[in-house]
Amino acid sequence: MANLPDLKIRVGPLNLKNPVLTASGTFGYGAEFAPLMDLNRLGGIVVKGISLRPREGNQPPRIVETPCGMLNAIGLANVGLEAFLEEKLPRLRKLRTAVIVNIYGNSVEEYGEVAAGLRGADGISAIEVNISCPNVKQGGMAFGTDPDMSARVTARVVKAADRPVIVKLSPNVTDIRRIAMAVEDAGADALTLINTLTGMAVDIERRVPRLANVSGGLSGPAIRPVALYMVRQAVKAVRIPVIGVGGIMDYRDALEFLIAGARAVQVGTANFVHPRTGLHIIDGLTDFCRAYDIPAIEHIIGTLKEK
Amino acid sequence: MANLPDLKIRVGPLNLKNPVLTASGTFGYGAEFAPLMDLNRLGGIVVKGISLRPREGNQPPRIVETPCGMLNAIGLANVGLEAFLEEKLPRLRKLRTAVIVNIYGNSVEEYGEVAAGLRGADGISAIEVNISCPNVKQGGMAFGTDPDMSARVTARVVKAADRPVIVKLSPNVTDIRRIAMAVEDAGADALTLINTLTGMAVDIERRVPRLANVSGGLSGPAIRPVALYMVRQAVKAVRIPVIGVGGIMDYRDALEFLIAGARAVQVGTANFVHPRTGLHIIDGLTDFCRAYDIPAIEHIIGTLKEK
Amino acid sequence: MITEQTSQIAFNKQVASRVFLMGLKSPEMRAAAVPGQFVMIRVRQAMDPLLRRPFSICRADGDLILVLYRVVGRGTEILSEMRQGDSLDVMGPLGRGFGHPPDGRRAILTAGGMGIAPLLFLGDSVGFLGCNLLAGFASSDQVIGPDRVGLLNVEMSVATDDGTLGRQGTVADLMEEHLSHMDPEPGMVFACGPIPMLKAIAAIAMRRDIPCQVSLETTMACGLGACQGCAVKASGRRDRSYWHVCREGPVFDARDLDWGAL
Amino acid sequence: MITEQTSQIAFNKQVASRVFLMGLKSPEMRAAAVPGQFVMIRVRQAMDPLLRRPFSICRADGDLILVLYRVVGRGTEILSEMRQGDSLDVMGPLGRGFGHPPDGRRAILTAGGMGIAPLLFLGDSVGFLGCNLLAGFASSDQVIGPDRVGLLNVEMSVATDDGTLGRQGTVADLMEEHLSHMDPEPGMVFACGPIPMLKAIAAIAMRRDIPCQVSLETTMACGLGACQGCAVKASGRRDRSYWHVCREGPVFDARDLDWGAL
Ligand SMILES: Cc1cc2nc3c(=O)[nH]c(=O)nc-3n(C[C@H](O)[C@H](O)[C@H](O)COP(=O)(O)OP(=O)(O)OC[C@H]3O[C@@H](n4cnc5c(N)ncnc54)[C@H](O)[C@@H]3O)c2cc1C
Ligand SMILES: Cc1cc2nc3c(=O)[nH]c(=O)nc-3n(C[C@H](O)[C@H](O)[C@H](O)COP(=O)(O)OP(=O)(O)OC[C@H]3O[C@@H](n4cnc5c(N)ncnc54)[C@H](O)[C@@H]3O)c2cc1C
Ligand SMILES: Cc1cc2nc3c(=O)[nH]c(=O)nc-3n(C[C@H](O)[C@H](O)[C@H](O)COP(=O)(O)O)c2cc1C
Ligand SMILES: Cc1cc2nc3c(=O)[nH]c(=O)nc-3n(C[C@H](O)[C@H](O)[C@H](O)COP(=O)(O)O)c2cc1C
Ligand code: FES
Ligand code: FES
């Protein structure tokens, strides 16, 4: 055990026991996976997006499988701020891992209200602001594709919140660097990217969209090359830390992001394929560091050699 | 044979024997596939992007496989306008299928010069303008992500060309509709979308990008949901016809695009997986129309029912 | 208790046209499973197809759980090619199973097509003294009876759309027929099958005020209640808009569903 | 003539540690193939892995073409699990094969590791009277000789890095040794293997002015010269910047390559 590599990592003001988090919307409120694994081993859990009031979500069908990926149009179904604090947080609080609350609002003000509503709540390590959900009519992606709006949402949340603010970006933009820089300037402590790419699928027999919502968000290994590219772009554009997410299925995928400069990664769709993916990645990173005599995961981050 | 469905289709000024074309850069100059199939059965062939002068392309490695897709950074390697006219066109001209010449320039002027250089040349059904290549330093995608630049390139080519002009759009934009409308207004006869999504992959052992060019274009079934969504967006935004491309592997995929409103489709990466994919799709469309008693493929186009 | 493990295939054999029966070794799941629950199976170690596929447990036997599946697409095609000794990632048992009829009264079990799967497990646990198992199929070559999965203590009445076996008609017709000479009325109706069939059965049961439980199928991603992908609309009688089939189902009280939205 | 077809697997057997030999039924390819050419194989009917994998033809026998492959990743892993009677999409023969030594002089064939594959075919067509086949491997358990693919008219001299079989050293050492007592000098050197090995062999040959042909490996998408994905830098002596390994290769005159860029 003496030569166990050190997986601890700092993501701005956040101290994580390892760089492997679960992504919002793919891990529920943690409890769902508790029967299958020791949640405390994770670097952190990002909970399903919380809005001020409960949201029932979109009509079904809400998901459809695509080549090496899936489309979802859940529509940010969630229990709402109040129920989250009362029913979900007490259980999450008991975990010995970072709990990050993903939030969403219909307006700049509402984002602020949700952040304010989380003030003082025990057991929340950070807030992750979703300005990039493609599956809701109002707000969501509309904020995330415009640098000014992104900055306004960020500033509002930073002002209202009493803990670190991570902003999660949409990949559905012409130049991710512009958004990243605007959000950095507005005071974000870190960035997460990417959220899903907008996509669609058609039922050719019935000639209707396969999702009731028509379009949805593409996730899974299919999007990994796009995610990695955007993470790299962001890493080069800002000084705040970047958390990489998109199509990570195993430790090798995670390493691609870490080498490209992400200080942590999130596992999303892979949780559906294998619920213990996060733990497998932690084990894989440990073995990799050992095999290559790397004393700490920190030594790997951002080591990509570009000519 | 009496009840063979009619696959003929008009794409603006173009009359195609069926809606199945091969995509630029994935079918060479046609000749490469001639030993394996009857090229005349295709609706058309879009040749590799031609520039004013020969281009040697990027350093290798130029391609890397990704989940359900591939990244390429060929860098528009091509023989150049002159050699194309002298060496490639004579053979293409003999085919009884539409030949569409994909063109590319380093500047608005150069686009015009290539189009002008094709004037009067026999056996070219249309020009497809690539304003969306992510793999070249100058121009390329820079044009395709800006509505004004897209319009300027389009107008210049339309002015210089003596045949129909199709403009091929980049998916790496915040709002594809804005680009589509700008290009329509500038006089394009049709649109093709999508070109590749920008992506990247990392060699974790050597900690270098897997492509010498660092980033490349993602193609293949992985991107199909994104392509379909963008095609649908464009179909709803413009009146000129739209040609759909991105991840089409079989006739069912082709039907998704046709139902969503594309008047023709292009087969790209699938040619590498199976060189006769285009023909299989034509056969599949024929059988599908027969099975559902659809007299002409025209009856399928744009029949998507959205609530 | 939910288990996620690599299970060995004890057998995988064809039992009807395009229908296969697979035995998966899992003492853990076998011990925990109740009728109506399902498992999520990763059909192969590959990224395409990406998601696991849900299958009802159709029988628990020795240290095996059995699934009965019809080949309808790529995933089930791949499953059908697996051989004895191969292994699969399996997670389960998942969801809420069937409830019990009030004060142990007789139950009617109605199945449409592959909907037979969970009802075989239920029928086996109740025994033929406790229930009438009624099943509808398109045609005689589609019929899958208890014998096909090795169950001898379950009897089944059959209807086929084309009359090639049993009564000609639907399982709803069969149910009406049985109800007409059952006395006392059954304590509960259980149903699994295509939506139109479930609608018909639920309508009959609700009209007669017989409690009715239906088992639903939807597309699923996680199977654990985490992704919210498997939503179905709840009826007005509940203080929520949607149920999650994987966790609050797949078995529901018919009155808790918004049948108009299904 | 290039054929694209679904070919039946006549056999697929392990012949060394992680190395397999596969026989594919294809009278068409068998008739057309010349040593140095390759085939593109779709390892399964799925979208992942997406692209075909290139493999040299290591022997033509009856109506079979044989490929010898090492399991190095997912695609070859899947291939190794295929069984006799299964079918695969195969396209070939592709590329330009090896040329002939001037005026029928003796040739030296040098292989590094799996580079042995195309040279076995070449050795078979030349016969041991026409060539010396020299091969280097990491260790004795990696050694694959002509006997492993059923060739009896080919002899091979071996070097291993660790000296566990044959001479200790590299195939370049072996070649130097052979050259030192070959008279007259060989008419041609053929080489296939990892880039450092090819560099060493080509350097020796070019220093002595012996014509040298090397067979290269690159990542490929189409195999037909259409995608331009398989480019390697050409040397200054040619009026082009890049070669396409799938079409203008995989066999090249060593002088036509920019060795600094490889
Ligand atoms: C709780 C539950 C229990 C089930 N139990 C059984 C069972 O015991 N036996 C059995 O044969 N089938 C059962 N199914 C259906 C089974 O999951 C699907 O048939 C299977 O997932 C299809 O996979 P595929 O890859 O072969 O088909 P695909 O190629 O994915 O699709 C083929 C067709 O099947 C439909 N389909 C795909 N996924 C699902 C899904 N998750 N649910 C319903 N339909 C789907 C598609 O819409 C399409 O029409 C159950 C489904 C659920 C939700
Ligand atoms: C013309 C030609 C002839 C070849 N002949 C043989 C042969 O006779 N026997 C044999 O065992 N191998 C041969 N190869 C190499 C063989 O194609 C690769 O080993 C195979 O594609 C790996 O597939 P995979 O899915 O198992 O590996 P992947 O999972 O794709 O990759 C595993 C490793 O193999 C490397 N690799 C992947 N694709 C290629 C490729 N196309 N060329 C070279 N390296 C690659 C990757 O960089 C990686 O390091 C040949 C390659 C070429 C270009
Ligand atoms: C079913 C589902 C629900 C999601 N819900 C949310 C959400 O509520 N908030 C959010 O910021 N991202 C959400 N996401 C996006 C993921 O957190 C992640 O950014 C994306 O899926 C890409 O990662 P992956 O490819 O690993 O899944 C959701 C994704 C999926 C698949
Ligand atoms: C190897 C390769 C080369 C390409 N070259 C060109 C090109 O020269 N011009 C162009 O407009 N598109 C080019 N493309 C893009 C394709 O034409 C197509 O738009 C894209 O690959 C998406 O379709 P697919 O998923 O069916 O491949 C190229 C694609 C690939 C894979
Ligand atoms: S399948 Fe994920 S919540 Fe039901
Ligand atoms: S592999 Fe496509 S050109 Fe060589």
PDB file of N, CA and C in Angstrom, chain B residues 39-100:
ATOM      1  N   LEU B  39     -21.088   2.140 -60.907  1.00  0.00           N
ATOM      2  CA  LEU B  39     -21.255   3.513 -60.432  1.00  0.00           C
ATOM      3  C   LEU B  39     -22.495   4.175 -61.023  1.00  0.00           C
ATOM      4  N   ASN B  40     -22.902   3.711 -62.192  1.00  0.00           N
ATOM      5  CA  ASN B  40     -24.043   4.345 -62.867  1.00  0.00           C
ATOM      6  C   ASN B  40     -25.355   4.197 -62.110  1.00  0.00           C
ATOM      7  N   ARG B  41     -25.392   3.273 -61.182  1.00  0.00           N
ATOM      8  CA  ARG B  41     -26.630   3.092 -60.436  1.00  0.00           C
ATOM      9  C   ARG B  41     -26.837   4.182 -59.370  1.00  0.00           C
ATOM     10  N   LEU B  42     -25.754   4.850 -59.013  1.00  0.00           N
ATOM     11  CA  LEU B  42     -25.858   5.886 -57.976  1.00  0.00           C
ATOM     12  C   LEU B  42     -26.642   7.096 -58.468  1.00  0.00           C
ATOM     13  N   GLY B  43     -27.252   7.793 -57.533  1.00  0.00           N
ATOM     14  CA  GLY B  43     -27.907   9.049 -57.883  1.00  0.00           C
ATOM     15  C   GLY B  43     -26.885  10.109 -58.278  1.00  0.00           C
ATOM     16  N   GLY B  44     -25.717  10.017 -57.731  1.00  0.00           N
ATOM     17  CA  GLY B  44     -24.670  10.965 -58.071  1.00  0.00           C
ATOM     18  C   GLY B  44     -23.422  10.706 -57.257  1.00  0.00           C
ATOM     19  N   ILE B  45     -22.343  11.313 -57.720  1.00  0.00           N
ATOM     20  CA  ILE B  45     -21.061  11.193 -57.031  1.00  0.00           C
ATOM     21  C   ILE B  45     -20.560  12.603 -56.741  1.00  0.00           C
ATOM     22  N   VAL B  46     -20.242  12.858 -55.473  1.00  0.00           N
ATOM     23  CA  VAL B  46     -19.608  14.141 -55.143  1.00  0.00           C
ATOM     24  C   VAL B  46     -18.123  13.854 -54.983  1.00  0.00           C
ATOM     25  N   VAL B  47     -17.320  14.501 -55.794  1.00  0.00           N
ATOM     26  CA  VAL B  47     -15.891  14.170 -55.767  1.00  0.00           C
ATOM     27  C   VAL B  47     -15.180  14.869 -54.614  1.00  0.00           C
ATOM     28  N   LYS B  48     -13.988  14.408 -54.328  1.00  0.00           N
ATOM     29  CA  LYS B  48     -13.126  14.995 -53.309  1.00  0.00           C
ATOM     30  C   LYS B  48     -12.953  16.485 -53.560  1.00  0.00           C
ATOM     31  N   GLY B  49     -12.929  17.269 -52.511  1.00  0.00           N
ATOM     32  CA  GLY B  49     -12.803  18.722 -52.635  1.00  0.00           C
ATOM     33  C   GLY B  49     -11.613  19.149 -53.484  1.00  0.00           C
ATOM     34  N   ILE B  50     -11.879  20.023 -54.454  1.00  0.00           N
ATOM     35  CA  ILE B  50     -10.852  20.493 -55.386  1.00  0.00           C
ATOM     36  C   ILE B  50     -10.496  21.935 -55.034  1.00  0.00           C
ATOM     37  N   SER B  51      -9.202  22.228 -54.998  1.00  0.00           N
ATOM     38  CA  SER B  51      -8.764  23.605 -54.781  1.00  0.00           C
ATOM     39  C   SER B  51      -8.033  24.103 -56.010  1.00  0.00           C
ATOM     40  N   LEU B  52      -7.768  25.390 -56.023  1.00  0.00           N
ATOM     41  CA  LEU B  52      -7.159  25.998 -57.207  1.00  0.00           C
ATOM     42  C   LEU B  52      -5.847  25.294 -57.536  1.00  0.00           C
ATOM     43  N   ARG B  53      -5.011  25.181 -56.533  1.00  0.00           N
ATOM     44  CA  ARG B  53      -3.731  24.503 -56.728  1.00  0.00           C
ATOM     45  C   ARG B  53      -3.744  23.171 -55.973  1.00  0.00           C
ATOM     46  N   PRO B  54      -2.891  22.230 -56.384  1.00  0.00           N
ATOM     47  CA  PRO B  54      -2.851  20.938 -55.677  1.00  0.00           C
ATOM     48  C   PRO B  54      -2.509  21.176 -54.207  1.00  0.00           C
ATOM     49  N   ARG B  55      -3.048  20.352 -53.342  1.00  0.00           N
ATOM     50  CA  ARG B  55      -2.729  20.444 -51.913  1.00  0.00           C
ATOM     51  C   ARG B  55      -2.224  19.088 -51.455  1.00  0.00           C
ATOM     52  N   GLU B  56      -1.145  19.116 -50.719  1.00  0.00           N
ATOM     53  CA  GLU B  56      -0.587  17.824 -50.317  1.00  0.00           C
ATOM     54  C   GLU B  56      -1.279  17.241 -49.089  1.00  0.00           C
ATOM     55  N   GLY B  57      -1.970  18.080 -48.354  1.00  0.00           N
ATOM     56  CA  GLY B  57      -2.680  17.578 -47.175  1.00  0.00           C
ATOM     57  C   GLY B  57      -1.832  17.603 -45.934  1.00  0.00           C
ATOM     58  N   ASN B  58      -2.432  17.181 -44.824  1.00  0.00           N
ATOM     59  CA  ASN B  58      -1.756  17.223 -43.534  1.00  0.00           C
ATOM     60  C   ASN B  58      -0.790  16.060 -43.349  1.00  0.00           C
ATOM     61  N   GLN B  59       0.051  16.222 -42.355  1.00  0.00           N
ATOM     62  CA  GLN B  59       0.954  15.141 -41.976  1.00  0.00           C
ATOM     63  C   GLN B  59       0.164  13.970 -41.401  1.00  0.00           C
ATOM     64  N   PRO B  60       0.666  12.763 -41.604  1.00  0.00           N
ATOM     65  CA  PRO B  60       0.039  11.620 -40.938  1.00  0.00           C
ATOM     66  C   PRO B  60       0.477  11.542 -39.473  1.00  0.00           C
ATOM     67  N   PRO B  61      -0.259  10.858 -38.597  1.00  0.00           N
ATOM     68  CA  PRO B  61      -1.517  10.162 -38.869  1.00  0.00           C
ATOM     69  C   PRO B  61      -2.674  11.112 -39.163  1.00  0.00           C
ATOM     70  N   ARG B  62      -3.483  10.691 -40.123  1.00  0.00           N
ATOM     71  CA  ARG B  62      -4.597  11.517 -40.575  1.00  0.00           C
ATOM     72  C   ARG B  62      -5.959  10.989 -40.144  1.00  0.00           C
ATOM     73  N   ILE B  63      -6.004   9.759 -39.742  1.00  0.00           N
ATOM     74  CA  ILE B  63      -7.300   9.216 -39.335  1.00  0.00           C
ATOM     75  C   ILE B  63      -7.164   8.414 -38.040  1.00  0.00           C
ATOM     76  N   VAL B  64      -8.243   8.371 -37.291  1.00  0.00           N
ATOM     77  CA  VAL B  64      -8.281   7.540 -36.098  1.00  0.00           C
ATOM     78  C   VAL B  64      -9.730   7.117 -35.871  1.00  0.00           C
ATOM     79  N   GLU B  65      -9.874   5.871 -35.508  1.00  0.00           N
ATOM     80  CA  GLU B  65     -11.211   5.362 -35.261  1.00  0.00           C
ATOM     81  C   GLU B  65     -11.691   5.815 -33.891  1.00  0.00           C
ATOM     82  N   THR B  66     -12.986   6.100 -33.771  1.00  0.00           N
ATOM     83  CA  THR B  66     -13.581   6.467 -32.483  1.00  0.00           C
ATOM     84  C   THR B  66     -14.857   5.642 -32.333  1.00  0.00           C
ATOM     85  N   PRO B  67     -15.517   5.675 -31.179  1.00  0.00           N
ATOM     86  CA  PRO B  67     -16.712   4.840 -31.040  1.00  0.00           C
ATOM     87  C   PRO B  67     -17.777   5.170 -32.096  1.00  0.00           C
ATOM     88  N   CYS B  68     -18.072   4.197 -32.929  1.00  0.00           N
ATOM     89  CA  CYS B  68     -19.057   4.369 -34.004  1.00  0.00           C
ATOM     90  C   CYS B  68     -18.724   5.535 -34.920  1.00  0.00           C
ATOM     91  N   GLY B  69     -17.470   5.858 -35.028  1.00  0.00           N
ATOM     92  CA  GLY B  69     -17.101   6.965 -35.897  1.00  0.00           C
ATOM     93  C   GLY B  69     -15.616   6.994 -36.182  1.00  0.00           C
ATOM     94  N   MET B  70     -15.195   8.037 -36.849  1.00  0.00           N
ATOM     95  CA  MET B  70     -13.771   8.217 -37.103  1.00  0.00           C
ATOM     96  C   MET B  70     -13.484   9.709 -37.167  1.00  0.00           C
ATOM     97  N   LEU B  71     -12.243  10.050 -36.831  1.00  0.00           N
ATOM     98  CA  LEU B  71     -11.781  11.415 -36.999  1.00  0.00           C
ATOM     99  C   LEU B  71     -10.867  11.433 -38.212  1.00  0.00           C
ATOM    100  N   ASN B  72     -11.007  12.449 -39.065  1.00  0.00           N
ATOM    101  CA  ASN B  72     -10.049  12.584 -40.152  1.00  0.00           C
ATOM    102  C   ASN B  72      -9.518  13.998 -40.177  1.00  0.00           C
ATOM    103  N   ALA B  73      -8.243  14.072 -40.546  1.00  0.00           N
ATOM    104  CA  ALA B  73      -7.619  15.372 -40.767  1.00  0.00           C
ATOM    105  C   ALA B  73      -6.780  15.236 -42.035  1.00  0.00           C
ATOM    106  N   ILE B  74      -7.493  14.952 -43.124  1.00  0.00           N
ATOM    107  CA  ILE B  74      -6.807  14.769 -44.403  1.00  0.00           C
ATOM    108  C   ILE B  74      -6.189  16.086 -44.838  1.00  0.00           C
ATOM    109  N   GLY B  75      -6.908  17.171 -44.552  1.00  0.00           N
ATOM    110  CA  GLY B  75      -6.363  18.473 -44.934  1.00  0.00           C
ATOM    111  C   GLY B  75      -6.585  18.783 -46.388  1.00  0.00           C
ATOM    112  N   LEU B  76      -7.699  18.259 -46.929  1.00  0.00           N
ATOM    113  CA  LEU B  76      -8.087  18.583 -48.302  1.00  0.00           C
ATOM    114  C   LEU B  76      -7.014  18.291 -49.339  1.00  0.00           C
ATOM    115  N   ALA B  77      -6.242  17.255 -49.088  1.00  0.00           N
ATOM    116  CA  ALA B  77      -5.296  16.791 -50.101  1.00  0.00           C
ATOM    117  C   ALA B  77      -6.053  16.575 -51.407  1.00  0.00           C
ATOM    118  N   ASN B  78      -5.595  17.193 -52.483  1.00  0.00           N
ATOM    119  CA  ASN B  78      -6.251  16.974 -53.778  1.00  0.00           C
ATOM    120  C   ASN B  78      -5.337  17.362 -54.921  1.00  0.00           C
ATOM    121  N   VAL B  79      -5.699  16.930 -56.106  1.00  0.00           N
ATOM    122  CA  VAL B  79      -4.822  17.100 -57.265  1.00  0.00           C
ATOM    123  C   VAL B  79      -4.823  18.512 -57.824  1.00  0.00           C
ATOM    124  N   GLY B  80      -5.775  19.331 -57.336  1.00  0.00           N
ATOM    125  CA  GLY B  80      -5.846  20.690 -57.871  1.00  0.00           C
ATOM    126  C   GLY B  80      -6.726  20.755 -59.111  1.00  0.00           C
ATOM    127  N   LEU B  81      -7.210  21.971 -59.382  1.00  0.00           N
ATOM    128  CA  LEU B  81      -8.178  22.186 -60.458  1.00  0.00           C
ATOM    129  C   LEU B  81      -7.715  21.654 -61.819  1.00  0.00           C
ATOM    130  N   GLU B  82      -6.493  22.007 -62.189  1.00  0.00           N
ATOM    131  CA  GLU B  82      -6.022  21.672 -63.527  1.00  0.00           C
ATOM    132  C   GLU B  82      -5.964  20.163 -63.741  1.00  0.00           C
ATOM    133  N   ALA B  83      -5.301  19.483 -62.808  1.00  0.00           N
ATOM    134  CA  ALA B  83      -5.184  18.025 -62.931  1.00  0.00           C
ATOM    135  C   ALA B  83      -6.556  17.371 -62.857  1.00  0.00           C
ATOM    136  N   PHE B  84      -7.442  17.946 -62.078  1.00  0.00           N
ATOM    137  CA  PHE B  84      -8.787  17.383 -62.009  1.00  0.00           C
ATOM    138  C   PHE B  84      -9.437  17.407 -63.387  1.00  0.00           C
ATOM    139  N   LEU B  85      -9.366  18.570 -64.025  1.00  0.00           N
ATOM    140  CA  LEU B  85     -10.000  18.702 -65.343  1.00  0.00           C
ATOM    141  C   LEU B  85      -9.353  17.788 -66.369  1.00  0.00           C
ATOM    142  N   GLU B  86      -8.033  17.656 -66.281  1.00  0.00           N
ATOM    143  CA  GLU B  86      -7.324  16.875 -67.295  1.00  0.00           C
ATOM    144  C   GLU B  86      -7.352  15.378 -67.034  1.00  0.00           C
ATOM    145  N   GLU B  87      -7.166  15.011 -65.750  1.00  0.00           N
ATOM    146  CA  GLU B  87      -6.973  13.581 -65.469  1.00  0.00           C
ATOM    147  C   GLU B  87      -8.210  12.888 -64.922  1.00  0.00           C
ATOM    148  N   LYS B  88      -8.991  13.597 -64.136  1.00  0.00           N
ATOM    149  CA  LYS B  88     -10.087  12.919 -63.448  1.00  0.00           C
ATOM    150  C   LYS B  88     -11.422  13.075 -64.177  1.00  0.00           C
ATOM    151  N   LEU B  89     -11.691  14.274 -64.658  1.00  0.00           N
ATOM    152  CA  LEU B  89     -12.999  14.541 -65.228  1.00  0.00           C
ATOM    153  C   LEU B  89     -13.320  13.680 -66.454  1.00  0.00           C
ATOM    154  N   PRO B  90     -12.349  13.458 -67.360  1.00  0.00           N
ATOM    155  CA  PRO B  90     -12.684  12.672 -68.562  1.00  0.00           C
ATOM    156  C   PRO B  90     -13.324  11.331 -68.223  1.00  0.00           C
ATOM    157  N   ARG B  91     -12.835  10.700 -67.189  1.00  0.00           N
ATOM    158  CA  ARG B  91     -13.367   9.407 -66.812  1.00  0.00           C
ATOM    159  C   ARG B  91     -14.741   9.544 -66.132  1.00  0.00           C
ATOM    160  N   LEU B  92     -14.852  10.557 -65.288  1.00  0.00           N
ATOM    161  CA  LEU B  92     -16.115  10.807 -64.588  1.00  0.00           C
ATOM    162  C   LEU B  92     -17.234  11.131 -65.586  1.00  0.00           C
ATOM    163  N   ARG B  93     -16.847  11.887 -66.612  1.00  0.00           N
ATOM    164  CA  ARG B  93     -17.803  12.367 -67.611  1.00  0.00           C
ATOM    165  C   ARG B  93     -18.524  11.218 -68.306  1.00  0.00           C
ATOM    166  N   LYS B  94     -17.832  10.100 -68.403  1.00  0.00           N
ATOM    167  CA  LYS B  94     -18.418   8.951 -69.101  1.00  0.00           C
ATOM    168  C   LYS B  94     -19.515   8.266 -68.307  1.00  0.00           C
ATOM    169  N   LEU B  95     -19.596   8.587 -67.034  1.00  0.00           N
ATOM    170  CA  LEU B  95     -20.604   7.928 -66.195  1.00  0.00           C
ATOM    171  C   LEU B  95     -21.992   8.469 -66.487  1.00  0.00           C
ATOM    172  N   ARG B  96     -22.966   7.593 -66.307  1.00  0.00           N
ATOM    173  CA  ARG B  96     -24.354   8.033 -66.491  1.00  0.00           C
ATOM    174  C   ARG B  96     -24.965   8.332 -65.107  1.00  0.00           C
ATOM    175  N   THR B  97     -24.301   9.187 -64.389  1.00  0.00           N
ATOM    176  CA  THR B  97     -24.814   9.615 -63.084  1.00  0.00           C
ATOM    177  C   THR B  97     -24.355  11.049 -62.870  1.00  0.00           C
ATOM    178  N   ALA B  98     -25.019  11.747 -61.974  1.00  0.00           N
ATOM    179  CA  ALA B  98     -24.653  13.135 -61.728  1.00  0.00           C
ATOM    180  C   ALA B  98     -23.278  13.223 -61.086  1.00  0.00           C
ATOM    181  N   VAL B  99     -22.436  14.107 -61.630  1.00  0.00           N
ATOM    182  CA  VAL B  99     -21.126  14.341 -61.035  1.00  0.00           C
ATOM    183  C   VAL B  99     -21.138  15.738 -60.421  1.00  0.00           C
ATOM    184  N   ILE B 100     -20.895  15.789 -59.133  1.00  0.00           N
ATOM    185  CA  ILE B 100     -20.908  17.063 -58.421  1.00  0.00           C
ATOM    186  C   ILE B 100     -19.499  17.335 -57.923  1.00  0.00           C
TER     187      ILE B 100
END
